[in-house]
Amino acid sequence: MKIKVDQIEFNILIDEKNYKEEKTPIIFLHGFTGCAEDWLFIFDKLPSEYYPIAIDLIGHGLTDSPDDPNYYTCRAIVNQLNYIFESLKIHKLILCGYSMGGRAALSYCLHYPQKIIASIFESTTAGIEDITIKKERVISDFLLAEKIREEGIESFIDYWMNNPLFKTQKEIPEYELIKKKKYKNSVIGLSNLLMGFSTGLMPSYWDKINQLEFPVLLITGSLDEKYTSISKRMKEKLKNAEHKIAESCGHNVHLEKPDVFIKFVLDFLNNKKRKQYELQLD
């Protein structure tokens, strides 16, 4: 399915034939260099009362990659998501995001908390607080954007996947196929995303996440010490959150340990606190 937002065509994975208004939509947002198809593994594992939808974020997959960097800012991405939800007549939803997609999901939740039933943040940060570190991250991401434009997609993906953060993914049997699928992304899309939605440019939400009252599930891998530490801190600040850690797993839990990820999500969806909150929204 395609939806146009400001003349930008977004690719949406959605099973229109089985859609029913009484079902609760769960929106899945992929990480940097990923795509909506990354979430297909969980679509048929969800309870019948839920309805999965996955979106190719701007600059990724089959969604357009416009030249204008203004389409890639945090606020622009939040607006794009909201337009898509309104086009699909979605007024209440569960939002699930991984890494960059988690940052986009968190940003949306803080702008439209009244629309959120619950959220799932996998390997997600609430931003960078220290101004010096923020500036360093912006410079680093701008250099990466330049690297993509100078060397091309394949060279950049090979470099990106050698990041220690993704070391454990190399043990996956389908690793080479996963990497080759990332080659399909565009130079313009990835470079503009780095320049517009860098973690350094994203607002720091650490002093705002305590405003969120809906249930939140935080998921990290035990081998990803950085994001496990971040999620532990987020749990302390959030009003209604739980943190699940996948053992012997790195940054991308849903890719490395899909069965574990599915169990975490299903247990969360069955949680009485979430169901009670949903009833309150009704």
PDB file of C-alpha atoms in Angstrom:
ATOM      1  CA  MET A   1       0.000   0.000   0.000  1.00  0.00           C
ATOM      2  CA  LYS A   2       1.243   3.510  -0.826  1.00  0.00           C
ATOM      3  CA  ILE A   3       0.282   6.749   0.945  1.00  0.00           C
ATOM      4  CA  LYS A   4       1.399  10.194  -0.217  1.00  0.00           C
ATOM      5  CA  VAL A   5       2.531  12.743   2.350  1.00  0.00           C
ATOM      6  CA  ASP A   6       3.570  16.128   0.888  1.00  0.00           C
ATOM      7  CA  GLN A   7       4.069  14.435  -2.488  1.00  0.00           C
ATOM      8  CA  ILE A   8       6.345  11.831  -0.856  1.00  0.00           C
ATOM      9  CA  GLU A   9       5.154   8.279  -1.406  1.00  0.00           C
ATOM     10  CA  PHE A  10       5.403   6.052   1.669  1.00  0.00           C
ATOM     11  CA  ASN A  11       5.352   2.272   1.456  1.00  0.00           C
ATOM     12  CA  ILE A  12       3.105   0.587   4.036  1.00  0.00           C
ATOM     13  CA  LEU A  13       2.913  -3.159   4.715  1.00  0.00           C
ATOM     14  CA  ILE A  14      -0.678  -3.809   5.662  1.00  0.00           C
ATOM     15  CA  ASP A  15      -3.099  -6.690   5.130  1.00  0.00           C
ATOM     16  CA  GLU A  16      -6.123  -4.736   3.969  1.00  0.00           C
ATOM     17  CA  LYS A  17      -8.269  -7.832   3.412  1.00  0.00           C
ATOM     18  CA  ASN A  18      -8.119  -8.867   7.082  1.00  0.00           C
ATOM     19  CA  TYR A  19      -8.488  -5.387   8.530  1.00  0.00           C
ATOM     20  CA  LYS A  20     -11.270  -4.838  11.046  1.00  0.00           C
ATOM     21  CA  GLU A  21     -11.892  -1.578  12.871  1.00  0.00           C
ATOM     22  CA  GLU A  22     -12.382  -3.331  16.223  1.00  0.00           C
ATOM     23  CA  LYS A  23      -8.799  -4.656  16.107  1.00  0.00           C
ATOM     24  CA  THR A  24      -5.967  -2.728  17.784  1.00  0.00           C
ATOM     25  CA  PRO A  25      -3.276  -1.629  15.300  1.00  0.00           C
ATOM     26  CA  ILE A  26       0.379  -2.217  16.170  1.00  0.00           C
ATOM     27  CA  ILE A  27       2.705  -0.033  14.106  1.00  0.00           C
ATOM     28  CA  PHE A  28       6.281  -1.264  13.572  1.00  0.00           C
ATOM     29  CA  LEU A  29       9.149   1.119  12.743  1.00  0.00           C
ATOM     30  CA  HIS A  30      12.494  -0.254  11.524  1.00  0.00           C
ATOM     31  CA  GLY A  31      16.028   0.928  12.271  1.00  0.00           C
ATOM     32  CA  PHE A  32      18.570   2.828  10.151  1.00  0.00           C
ATOM     33  CA  THR A  33      19.306   0.964   6.861  1.00  0.00           C
ATOM     34  CA  GLY A  34      16.352  -1.359   7.570  1.00  0.00           C
ATOM     35  CA  CYS A  35      12.889  -1.599   6.034  1.00  0.00           C
ATOM     36  CA  ALA A  36       9.290  -2.527   6.813  1.00  0.00           C
ATOM     37  CA  GLU A  37       9.883  -6.134   5.743  1.00  0.00           C
ATOM     38  CA  ASP A  38      12.149  -6.575   8.791  1.00  0.00           C
ATOM     39  CA  TRP A  39       8.970  -7.012  10.849  1.00  0.00           C
ATOM     40  CA  LEU A  40       7.158  -9.623   8.768  1.00  0.00           C
ATOM     41  CA  PHE A  41       8.376 -12.384  11.103  1.00  0.00           C
ATOM     42  CA  ILE A  42       5.996 -11.235  13.839  1.00  0.00           C
ATOM     43  CA  PHE A  43       2.904 -10.427  11.764  1.00  0.00           C
ATOM     44  CA  ASP A  44       1.278 -13.857  12.016  1.00  0.00           C
ATOM     45  CA  LYS A  45       2.383 -14.374  15.617  1.00  0.00           C
ATOM     46  CA  LEU A  46       0.221 -11.635  17.109  1.00  0.00           C
ATOM     47  CA  PRO A  47      -3.086 -12.434  18.847  1.00  0.00           C
ATOM     48  CA  SER A  48      -6.155 -12.081  16.632  1.00  0.00           C
ATOM     49  CA  GLU A  49      -7.309  -8.879  18.320  1.00  0.00           C
ATOM     50  CA  TYR A  50      -4.228  -7.008  17.010  1.00  0.00           C
ATOM     51  CA  TYR A  51      -3.516  -5.740  13.527  1.00  0.00           C
ATOM     52  CA  PRO A  52       0.147  -5.312  12.396  1.00  0.00           C
ATOM     53  CA  ILE A  53       1.318  -2.498  10.133  1.00  0.00           C
ATOM     54  CA  ALA A  54       4.933  -1.775   9.149  1.00  0.00           C
ATOM     55  CA  ILE A  55       6.174   1.429   7.510  1.00  0.00           C
ATOM     56  CA  ASP A  56       9.198   2.125   5.328  1.00  0.00           C
ATOM     57  CA  LEU A  57      10.397   5.341   6.952  1.00  0.00           C
ATOM     58  CA  ILE A  58      11.496   8.198   4.738  1.00  0.00           C
ATOM     59  CA  GLY A  59      14.685   7.439   2.801  1.00  0.00           C
ATOM     60  CA  HIS A  60      14.315   3.677   3.297  1.00  0.00           C
ATOM     61  CA  GLY A  61      12.935   0.665   1.462  1.00  0.00           C
ATOM     62  CA  LEU A  62      10.274   1.488  -1.128  1.00  0.00           C
ATOM     63  CA  THR A  63       9.466   4.909   0.359  1.00  0.00           C
ATOM     64  CA  ASP A  64      10.692   7.956  -1.559  1.00  0.00           C
ATOM     65  CA  SER A  65      14.030   9.624  -0.797  1.00  0.00           C
ATOM     66  CA  PRO A  66      13.566  13.346  -1.548  1.00  0.00           C
ATOM     67  CA  ASP A  67      16.574  15.641  -1.976  1.00  0.00           C
ATOM     68  CA  ASP A  68      15.307  18.235   0.514  1.00  0.00           C
ATOM     69  CA  PRO A  69      16.865  17.470   3.965  1.00  0.00           C
ATOM     70  CA  ASN A  70      13.988  19.299   5.688  1.00  0.00           C
ATOM     71  CA  TYR A  71      11.838  16.192   5.141  1.00  0.00           C
ATOM     72  CA  TYR A  72      14.147  14.170   7.413  1.00  0.00           C
ATOM     73  CA  THR A  73      14.006  16.156  10.662  1.00  0.00           C
ATOM     74  CA  CYS A  74      12.524  14.783  13.872  1.00  0.00           C
ATOM     75  CA  ARG A  75       9.447  17.005  13.616  1.00  0.00           C
ATOM     76  CA  ALA A  76       8.971  16.175   9.933  1.00  0.00           C
ATOM     77  CA  ILE A  77       9.068  12.428  10.651  1.00  0.00           C
ATOM     78  CA  VAL A  78       6.530  12.812  13.481  1.00  0.00           C
ATOM     79  CA  ASN A  79       4.245  14.759  11.125  1.00  0.00           C
ATOM     80  CA  GLN A  80       4.649  12.118   8.405  1.00  0.00           C
ATOM     81  CA  LEU A  81       3.697   9.347  10.811  1.00  0.00           C
ATOM     82  CA  ASN A  82       0.688  11.266  12.043  1.00  0.00           C
ATOM     83  CA  TYR A  83      -0.535  11.908   8.498  1.00  0.00           C
ATOM     84  CA  ILE A  84      -0.190   8.205   7.689  1.00  0.00           C
ATOM     85  CA  PHE A  85      -2.159   7.231  10.805  1.00  0.00           C
ATOM     86  CA  GLU A  86      -4.889   9.727   9.983  1.00  0.00           C
ATOM     87  CA  SER A  87      -5.034   8.473   6.390  1.00  0.00           C
ATOM     88  CA  LEU A  88      -5.524   4.945   7.736  1.00  0.00           C
ATOM     89  CA  LYS A  89      -8.164   6.289  10.181  1.00  0.00           C
ATOM     90  CA  ILE A  90      -6.116   5.108  13.146  1.00  0.00           C
ATOM     91  CA  HIS A  91      -6.958   7.054  16.290  1.00  0.00           C
ATOM     92  CA  LYS A  92      -5.528   4.725  18.975  1.00  0.00           C
ATOM     93  CA  LEU A  93      -2.485   2.541  18.458  1.00  0.00           C
ATOM     94  CA  ILE A  94       0.411   0.586  19.885  1.00  0.00           C
ATOM     95  CA  LEU A  95       3.754   1.798  18.565  1.00  0.00           C
ATOM     96  CA  CYS A  96       6.851  -0.407  18.314  1.00  0.00           C
ATOM     97  CA  GLY A  97      10.209   0.914  17.145  1.00  0.00           C
ATOM     98  CA  TYR A  98      13.770  -0.380  16.928  1.00  0.00           C
ATOM     99  CA  SER A  99      16.844   1.865  17.357  1.00  0.00           C
ATOM    100  CA  MET A 100      16.287   4.812  14.962  1.00  0.00           C
ATOM    101  CA  GLY A 101      12.674   3.677  14.591  1.00  0.00           C
ATOM    102  CA  GLY A 102      12.467   3.625  18.382  1.00  0.00           C
ATOM    103  CA  ARG A 103      13.602   7.246  18.506  1.00  0.00           C
ATOM    104  CA  ALA A 104      10.950   8.124  15.942  1.00  0.00           C
ATOM    105  CA  ALA A 105       8.348   6.205  17.970  1.00  0.00           C
ATOM    106  CA  LEU A 106       9.325   7.920  21.218  1.00  0.00           C
ATOM    107  CA  SER A 107       9.204  11.313  19.516  1.00  0.00           C
ATOM    108  CA  TYR A 108       5.712  10.572  18.230  1.00  0.00           C
ATOM    109  CA  CYS A 109       4.553   9.363  21.645  1.00  0.00           C
ATOM    110  CA  LEU A 110       5.624  12.608  23.270  1.00  0.00           C
ATOM    111  CA  HIS A 111       3.842  14.711  20.648  1.00  0.00           C
ATOM    112  CA  TYR A 112       0.643  12.614  20.581  1.00  0.00           C
ATOM    113  CA  PRO A 113       0.419  10.726  23.906  1.00  0.00           C
ATOM    114  CA  GLN A 114      -3.389  10.751  23.756  1.00  0.00           C
ATOM    115  CA  LYS A 115      -3.264   8.419  20.742  1.00  0.00           C
ATOM    116  CA  ILE A 116      -0.989   5.815  22.300  1.00  0.00           C
ATOM    117  CA  ILE A 117      -2.328   2.696  24.029  1.00  0.00           C
ATOM    118  CA  ALA A 118       1.155   1.307  24.720  1.00  0.00           C
ATOM    119  CA  SER A 119       4.661   1.432  23.262  1.00  0.00           C
ATOM    120  CA  ILE A 120       7.562  -0.949  22.692  1.00  0.00           C
ATOM    121  CA  PHE A 121      11.051   0.529  22.436  1.00  0.00           C
ATOM    122  CA  GLU A 122      13.815  -1.829  21.336  1.00  0.00           C
ATOM    123  CA  SER A 123      17.403  -0.598  21.804  1.00  0.00           C
ATOM    124  CA  THR A 124      16.188   2.999  21.997  1.00  0.00           C
ATOM    125  CA  THR A 125      17.558   6.142  23.600  1.00  0.00           C
ATOM    126  CA  ALA A 126      15.726   9.209  24.908  1.00  0.00           C
ATOM    127  CA  GLY A 127      18.435  11.369  23.353  1.00  0.00           C
ATOM    128  CA  ILE A 128      21.737  12.968  24.322  1.00  0.00           C
ATOM    129  CA  GLU A 129      21.743  15.467  27.183  1.00  0.00           C
ATOM    130  CA  ASP A 130      25.330  16.751  27.149  1.00  0.00           C
ATOM    131  CA  ILE A 131      25.636  19.580  24.599  1.00  0.00           C
ATOM    132  CA  THR A 132      29.269  18.775  23.832  1.00  0.00           C
ATOM    133  CA  ILE A 133      28.487  15.117  23.134  1.00  0.00           C
ATOM    134  CA  LYS A 134      25.490  16.195  21.023  1.00  0.00           C
ATOM    135  CA  LYS A 135      27.728  18.368  18.852  1.00  0.00           C
ATOM    136  CA  GLU A 136      30.276  15.577  18.497  1.00  0.00           C
ATOM    137  CA  ARG A 137      27.544  13.161  17.388  1.00  0.00           C
ATOM    138  CA  VAL A 138      26.219  15.633  14.823  1.00  0.00           C
ATOM    139  CA  ILE A 139      29.690  16.067  13.343  1.00  0.00           C
ATOM    140  CA  SER A 140      30.206  12.295  13.312  1.00  0.00           C
ATOM    141  CA  ASP A 141      26.896  11.664  11.528  1.00  0.00           C
ATOM    142  CA  PHE A 142      27.540  14.437   9.004  1.00  0.00           C
ATOM    143  CA  LEU A 143      30.864  12.793   8.176  1.00  0.00           C
ATOM    144  CA  LEU A 144      29.059   9.473   7.735  1.00  0.00           C
ATOM    145  CA  ALA A 145      26.570  11.167   5.399  1.00  0.00           C
ATOM    146  CA  GLU A 146      29.474  12.502   3.369  1.00  0.00           C
ATOM    147  CA  LYS A 147      31.006   9.017   3.309  1.00  0.00           C
ATOM    148  CA  ILE A 148      27.809   7.568   1.826  1.00  0.00           C
ATOM    149  CA  ARG A 149      27.729  10.189  -0.921  1.00  0.00           C
ATOM    150  CA  GLU A 150      31.403   9.734  -1.769  1.00  0.00           C
ATOM    151  CA  GLU A 151      31.705   5.941  -1.589  1.00  0.00           C
ATOM    152  CA  GLY A 152      28.200   4.701  -2.396  1.00  0.00           C
ATOM    153  CA  ILE A 153      25.737   2.396  -0.637  1.00  0.00           C
ATOM    154  CA  GLU A 154      27.552  -0.938  -0.755  1.00  0.00           C
ATOM    155  CA  SER A 155      30.801   0.447   0.619  1.00  0.00           C
ATOM    156  CA  PHE A 156      28.932   2.291   3.384  1.00  0.00           C
ATOM    157  CA  ILE A 157      26.805  -0.716   4.395  1.00  0.00           C
ATOM    158  CA  ASP A 158      29.934  -2.888   4.621  1.00  0.00           C
ATOM    159  CA  TYR A 159      31.501  -0.214   6.838  1.00  0.00           C
ATOM    160  CA  TRP A 160      28.310   0.285   8.893  1.00  0.00           C
ATOM    161  CA  MET A 161      27.831  -3.417   9.567  1.00  0.00           C
ATOM    162  CA  ASN A 162      31.389  -3.649  10.919  1.00  0.00           C
ATOM    163  CA  ASN A 163      30.343  -1.348  13.765  1.00  0.00           C
ATOM    164  CA  PRO A 164      30.998  -3.225  17.069  1.00  0.00           C
ATOM    165  CA  LEU A 165      27.327  -2.584  17.895  1.00  0.00           C
ATOM    166  CA  PHE A 166      26.348  -5.104  15.190  1.00  0.00           C
ATOM    167  CA  LYS A 167      29.129  -7.632  15.785  1.00  0.00           C
ATOM    168  CA  THR A 168      26.783 -10.349  17.050  1.00  0.00           C
ATOM    169  CA  GLN A 169      24.664 -10.170  13.877  1.00  0.00           C
ATOM    170  CA  LYS A 170      27.470 -11.791  11.906  1.00  0.00           C
ATOM    171  CA  GLU A 171      26.649 -15.073  13.629  1.00  0.00           C
ATOM    172  CA  ILE A 172      23.217 -15.170  11.962  1.00  0.00           C
ATOM    173  CA  PRO A 173      23.142 -17.729   9.100  1.00  0.00           C
ATOM    174  CA  GLU A 174      21.326 -15.238   6.821  1.00  0.00           C
ATOM    175  CA  TYR A 175      23.787 -12.426   7.581  1.00  0.00           C
ATOM    176  CA  GLU A 176      25.011 -11.950   3.985  1.00  0.00           C
ATOM    177  CA  LEU A 177      21.452 -11.891   2.654  1.00  0.00           C
ATOM    178  CA  ILE A 178      20.464  -9.346   5.306  1.00  0.00           C
ATOM    179  CA  LYS A 179      23.408  -7.139   4.353  1.00  0.00           C
ATOM    180  CA  LYS A 180      22.676  -7.369   0.627  1.00  0.00           C
ATOM    181  CA  LYS A 181      19.068  -6.301   1.251  1.00  0.00           C
ATOM    182  CA  LYS A 182      20.413  -3.126   2.836  1.00  0.00           C
ATOM    183  CA  TYR A 183      22.257  -2.356  -0.424  1.00  0.00           C
ATOM    184  CA  LYS A 184      18.857  -1.477  -1.925  1.00  0.00           C
ATOM    185  CA  ASN A 185      18.666   1.725   0.119  1.00  0.00           C
ATOM    186  CA  SER A 186      19.448   5.019  -1.593  1.00  0.00           C
ATOM    187  CA  VAL A 187      22.475   7.286  -1.141  1.00  0.00           C
ATOM    188  CA  ILE A 188      20.256  10.361  -0.822  1.00  0.00           C
ATOM    189  CA  GLY A 189      17.874   8.743   1.651  1.00  0.00           C
ATOM    190  CA  LEU A 190      20.452   7.456   4.120  1.00  0.00           C
ATOM    191  CA  SER A 191      22.705  10.514   3.963  1.00  0.00           C
ATOM    192  CA  ASN A 192      19.812  12.946   4.451  1.00  0.00           C
ATOM    193  CA  LEU A 193      18.488  10.838   7.319  1.00  0.00           C
ATOM    194  CA  LEU A 194      21.860  11.079   9.079  1.00  0.00           C
ATOM    195  CA  MET A 195      21.887  14.844   8.600  1.00  0.00           C
ATOM    196  CA  GLY A 196      18.256  15.379   9.597  1.00  0.00           C
ATOM    197  CA  PHE A 197      17.552  12.826  12.320  1.00  0.00           C
ATOM    198  CA  SER A 198      20.963  12.337  13.893  1.00  0.00           C
ATOM    199  CA  THR A 199      20.813  11.320  17.561  1.00  0.00           C
ATOM    200  CA  GLY A 200      22.665  14.591  18.173  1.00  0.00           C
ATOM    201  CA  LEU A 201      19.959  16.654  16.453  1.00  0.00           C
ATOM    202  CA  MET A 202      17.103  14.764  18.096  1.00  0.00           C
ATOM    203  CA  PRO A 203      15.771  16.638  21.171  1.00  0.00           C
ATOM    204  CA  SER A 204      16.729  15.162  24.519  1.00  0.00           C
ATOM    205  CA  TYR A 205      13.568  13.713  26.073  1.00  0.00           C
ATOM    206  CA  TRP A 206      15.030  12.629  29.400  1.00  0.00           C
ATOM    207  CA  ASP A 207      13.141  15.336  31.305  1.00  0.00           C
ATOM    208  CA  LYS A 208       9.894  14.597  29.447  1.00  0.00           C
ATOM    209  CA  ILE A 209       9.473  10.808  29.376  1.00  0.00           C
ATOM    210  CA  ASN A 210       8.101  10.824  32.927  1.00  0.00           C
ATOM    211  CA  GLN A 211       4.985  12.464  31.426  1.00  0.00           C
ATOM    212  CA  LEU A 212       4.075   9.260  29.573  1.00  0.00           C
ATOM    213  CA  GLU A 213       1.447   7.295  31.469  1.00  0.00           C
ATOM    214  CA  PHE A 214       0.722   4.404  29.089  1.00  0.00           C
ATOM    215  CA  PRO A 215       2.506   1.059  29.491  1.00  0.00           C
ATOM    216  CA  VAL A 216       5.956   0.798  27.928  1.00  0.00           C
ATOM    217  CA  LEU A 217       8.066  -2.259  27.140  1.00  0.00           C
ATOM    218  CA  LEU A 218      11.825  -1.731  26.837  1.00  0.00           C
ATOM    219  CA  ILE A 219      13.801  -4.471  25.095  1.00  0.00           C
ATOM    220  CA  THR A 220      17.587  -4.825  24.855  1.00  0.00           C
ATOM    221  CA  GLY A 221      20.210  -7.508  24.379  1.00  0.00           C
ATOM    222  CA  SER A 222      22.506  -8.444  27.266  1.00  0.00           C
ATOM    223  CA  LEU A 223      25.615  -8.025  25.086  1.00  0.00           C
ATOM    224  CA  ASP A 224      24.579  -4.485  24.173  1.00  0.00           C
ATOM    225  CA  GLU A 225      25.769  -2.897  27.407  1.00  0.00           C
ATOM    226  CA  LYS A 226      25.267   0.691  26.232  1.00  0.00           C
ATOM    227  CA  TYR A 227      21.584   0.398  25.359  1.00  0.00           C
ATOM    228  CA  THR A 228      20.823  -1.953  28.229  1.00  0.00           C
ATOM    229  CA  SER A 229      22.154   0.734  30.558  1.00  0.00           C
ATOM    230  CA  ILE A 230      20.123   3.416  28.759  1.00  0.00           C
ATOM    231  CA  SER A 231      16.931   1.339  29.023  1.00  0.00           C
ATOM    232  CA  LYS A 232      17.495   0.729  32.723  1.00  0.00           C
ATOM    233  CA  ARG A 233      17.651   4.485  33.216  1.00  0.00           C
ATOM    234  CA  MET A 234      14.566   5.030  31.042  1.00  0.00           C
ATOM    235  CA  LYS A 235      12.652   2.484  33.125  1.00  0.00           C
ATOM    236  CA  GLU A 236      13.433   4.459  36.273  1.00  0.00           C
ATOM    237  CA  LYS A 237      11.971   7.619  34.750  1.00  0.00           C
ATOM    238  CA  LEU A 238       8.934   6.151  33.010  1.00  0.00           C
ATOM    239  CA  LYS A 239       5.759   5.776  35.093  1.00  0.00           C
ATOM    240  CA  ASN A 240       4.627   2.420  33.753  1.00  0.00           C
ATOM    241  CA  ALA A 241       7.494   0.486  32.169  1.00  0.00           C
ATOM    242  CA  GLU A 242       9.118  -2.916  32.191  1.00  0.00           C
ATOM    243  CA  HIS A 243      12.520  -3.848  30.809  1.00  0.00           C
ATOM    244  CA  LYS A 244      13.219  -7.220  29.220  1.00  0.00           C
ATOM    245  CA  ILE A 245      16.782  -8.311  28.419  1.00  0.00           C
ATOM    246  CA  ALA A 246      17.515 -11.026  25.863  1.00  0.00           C
ATOM    247  CA  GLU A 247      20.494 -13.089  26.972  1.00  0.00           C
ATOM    248  CA  SER A 248      23.471 -13.649  24.633  1.00  0.00           C
ATOM    249  CA  CYS A 249      22.084 -11.058  22.251  1.00  0.00           C
ATOM    250  CA  GLY A 250      23.304  -7.766  20.817  1.00  0.00           C
ATOM    251  CA  HIS A 251      21.670  -4.554  19.602  1.00  0.00           C
ATOM    252  CA  ASN A 252      19.019  -6.046  17.281  1.00  0.00           C
ATOM    253  CA  VAL A 253      17.021  -8.466  19.413  1.00  0.00           C
ATOM    254  CA  HIS A 254      14.226  -9.046  16.887  1.00  0.00           C
ATOM    255  CA  LEU A 255      16.779 -10.095  14.262  1.00  0.00           C
ATOM    256  CA  GLU A 256      19.140 -12.134  16.447  1.00  0.00           C
ATOM    257  CA  LYS A 257      16.548 -13.722  18.744  1.00  0.00           C
ATOM    258  CA  PRO A 258      13.150 -13.432  17.013  1.00  0.00           C
ATOM    259  CA  ASP A 259      11.478 -16.081  19.209  1.00  0.00           C
ATOM    260  CA  VAL A 260      12.599 -14.304  22.369  1.00  0.00           C
ATOM    261  CA  PHE A 261      11.444 -10.963  20.983  1.00  0.00           C
ATOM    262  CA  ILE A 262       8.038 -12.408  20.112  1.00  0.00           C
ATOM    263  CA  LYS A 263       7.672 -13.851  23.631  1.00  0.00           C
ATOM    264  CA  PHE A 264       8.526 -10.491  25.203  1.00  0.00           C
ATOM    265  CA  VAL A 265       5.945  -8.741  23.034  1.00  0.00           C
ATOM    266  CA  LEU A 266       3.174 -11.312  23.585  1.00  0.00           C
ATOM    267  CA  ASP A 267       3.721 -11.310  27.345  1.00  0.00           C
ATOM    268  CA  PHE A 268       3.522  -7.532  27.308  1.00  0.00           C
ATOM    269  CA  LEU A 269       0.326  -7.471  25.260  1.00  0.00           C
ATOM    270  CA  ASN A 270      -1.248  -9.895  27.719  1.00  0.00           C
ATOM    271  CA  ASN A 271      -0.225  -7.797  30.683  1.00  0.00           C
ATOM    272  CA  LYS A 272      -3.239  -6.746  32.791  1.00  0.00           C
ATOM    273  CA  LYS A 273      -1.868  -3.237  33.332  1.00  0.00           C
ATOM    274  CA  ARG A 274      -1.882  -2.592  29.587  1.00  0.00           C
ATOM    275  CA  LYS A 275      -5.392  -3.967  29.219  1.00  0.00           C
ATOM    276  CA  GLN A 276      -6.645  -1.829  32.079  1.00  0.00           C
ATOM    277  CA  TYR A 277      -5.120   1.275  30.536  1.00  0.00           C
ATOM    278  CA  GLU A 278      -6.750   0.444  27.200  1.00  0.00           C
ATOM    279  CA  LEU A 279     -10.127   0.195  28.893  1.00  0.00           C
ATOM    280  CA  GLN A 280      -9.571   3.615  30.459  1.00  0.00           C
ATOM    281  CA  LEU A 281      -8.937   5.086  26.994  1.00  0.00           C
ATOM    282  CA  ASP A 282     -12.250   3.706  25.774  1.00  0.00           C
TER     283      ASP A 282
END
